[in-house]
Structure formats: structure tokens, C-alpha cells
CSV table of C-alpha atoms in Angstrom, one decimal:
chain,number,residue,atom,x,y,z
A,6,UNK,CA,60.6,63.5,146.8
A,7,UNK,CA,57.2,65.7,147.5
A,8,UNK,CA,56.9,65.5,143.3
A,9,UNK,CA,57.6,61.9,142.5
A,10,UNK,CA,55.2,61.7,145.7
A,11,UNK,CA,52.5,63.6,144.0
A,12,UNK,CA,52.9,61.4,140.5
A,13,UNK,CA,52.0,58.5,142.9
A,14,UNK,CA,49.1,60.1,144.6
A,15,UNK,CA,48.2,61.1,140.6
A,16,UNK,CA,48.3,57.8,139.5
A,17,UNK,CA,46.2,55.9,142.1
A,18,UNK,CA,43.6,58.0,142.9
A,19,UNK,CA,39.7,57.0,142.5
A,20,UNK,CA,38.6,59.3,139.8
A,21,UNK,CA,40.1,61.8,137.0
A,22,UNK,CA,39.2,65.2,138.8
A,23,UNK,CA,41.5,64.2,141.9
A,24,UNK,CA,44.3,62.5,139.2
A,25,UNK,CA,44.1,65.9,137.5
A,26,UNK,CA,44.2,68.1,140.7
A,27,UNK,CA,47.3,66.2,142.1
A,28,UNK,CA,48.9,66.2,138.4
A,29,UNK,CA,48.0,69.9,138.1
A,30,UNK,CA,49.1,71.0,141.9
A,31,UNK,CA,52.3,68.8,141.8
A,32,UNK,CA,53.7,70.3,138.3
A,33,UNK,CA,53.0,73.5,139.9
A,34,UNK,CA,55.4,72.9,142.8
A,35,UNK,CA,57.7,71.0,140.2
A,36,UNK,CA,57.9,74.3,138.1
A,37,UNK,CA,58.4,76.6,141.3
A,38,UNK,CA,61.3,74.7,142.0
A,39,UNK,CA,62.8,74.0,138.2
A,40,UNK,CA,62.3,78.3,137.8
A,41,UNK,CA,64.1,78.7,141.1
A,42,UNK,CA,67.2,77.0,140.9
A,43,UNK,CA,67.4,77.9,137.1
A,44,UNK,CA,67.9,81.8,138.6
A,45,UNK,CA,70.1,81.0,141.3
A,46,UNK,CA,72.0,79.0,138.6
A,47,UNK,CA,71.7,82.3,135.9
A,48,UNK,CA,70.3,80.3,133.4
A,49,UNK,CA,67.1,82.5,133.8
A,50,UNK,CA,66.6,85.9,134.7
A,51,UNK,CA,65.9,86.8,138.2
A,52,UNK,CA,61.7,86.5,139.2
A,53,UNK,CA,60.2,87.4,142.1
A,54,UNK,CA,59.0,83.7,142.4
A,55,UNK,CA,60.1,81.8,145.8
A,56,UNK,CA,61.7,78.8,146.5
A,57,UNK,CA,58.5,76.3,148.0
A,58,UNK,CA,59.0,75.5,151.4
A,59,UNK,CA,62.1,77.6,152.0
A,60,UNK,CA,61.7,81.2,151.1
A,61,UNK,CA,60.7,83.5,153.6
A,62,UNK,CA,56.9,84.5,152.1
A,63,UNK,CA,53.3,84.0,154.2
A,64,UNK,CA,50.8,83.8,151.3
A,65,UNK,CA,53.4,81.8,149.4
A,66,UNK,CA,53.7,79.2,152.4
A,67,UNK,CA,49.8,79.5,153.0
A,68,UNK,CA,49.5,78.5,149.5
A,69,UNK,CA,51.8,75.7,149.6
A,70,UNK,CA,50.2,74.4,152.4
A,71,UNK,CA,47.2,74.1,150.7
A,72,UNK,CA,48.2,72.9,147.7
A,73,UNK,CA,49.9,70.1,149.9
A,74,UNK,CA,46.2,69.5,152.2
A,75,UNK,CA,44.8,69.3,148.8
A,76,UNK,CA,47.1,66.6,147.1
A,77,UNK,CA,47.0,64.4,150.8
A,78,UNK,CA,43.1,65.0,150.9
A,79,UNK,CA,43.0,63.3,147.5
A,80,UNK,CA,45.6,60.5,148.4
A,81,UNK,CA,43.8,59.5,151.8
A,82,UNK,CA,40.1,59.1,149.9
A,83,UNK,CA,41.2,56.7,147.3
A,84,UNK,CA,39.6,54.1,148.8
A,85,UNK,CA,36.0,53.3,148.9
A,86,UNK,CA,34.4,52.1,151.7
């Protein structure tokens, strides 16, 4: 939901730098989670990358709430006043 979220955000924000951040920030979330559960599944060998929003990791959540501030900072100034 938080990536088909972020497409949205992508697609109807006011200028290409912010549709680029939110595509760029969102397929990096997407791929966190794709790399994830394609180890857990042992289709790919076992990195130390962690599951976003679930694994226990402080700069990993720090980052993730960032990258989340950024993509709703972009969504909520689409509109020109």
C-alpha cells in the first residue's frame, strides 16, 4: 500500500524534482521489501538488509522515517496557492 501510495504521490506532484524524489525514495522501499522476502523465501542469499518498518534497526527506521517525511512533504505541497 505505502508503494502504490508513493506512485500516486509521483504522479501528481507539481514539478519533476519532487516526481523524481517520490519515484526514487518509493523504489527504494519497494526494493528493500522485494530483497527481503526473496531471502526469507531462499531465492537470494542472505544480506544484512532489513525488512522496512519491521526489523529491529535505529538508523534503518530513522532513515525510513525520512524517506517517508520526504515523500508526504512532497504530496502535501502539490498545490499552489
Amino acid at each position: 500500500a505505502l508503494v502504490l501510495r508513493g506512485i500516486v504521490i509521483a504522479t501528481k506532484a507539481r514539478d519533476n524534482l519532487g516526481a523524481l524524489l517520490v519515484a526514487g525514495l518509493t523504489g527504494t522501499i519497494f526494493w528493500q521489501v522485494i530483497i527481503n522476502l526473496a531471502m526469507t523465501s531462499g531465492a537470494l542469499p542472505v544480506v544484512g538488509i532489513t525488512l522496512p518498518f519491521l526489523s529491529y534497526g535505529g538508523s534503518s527506521m530513522i532513515a525510513l522515517m525520512l524517506t517517508v517525511g520526504l515523500i508526504m512533504n512532497v504530496s502535501m505541497r502539490r498545490h499552489t496557492f
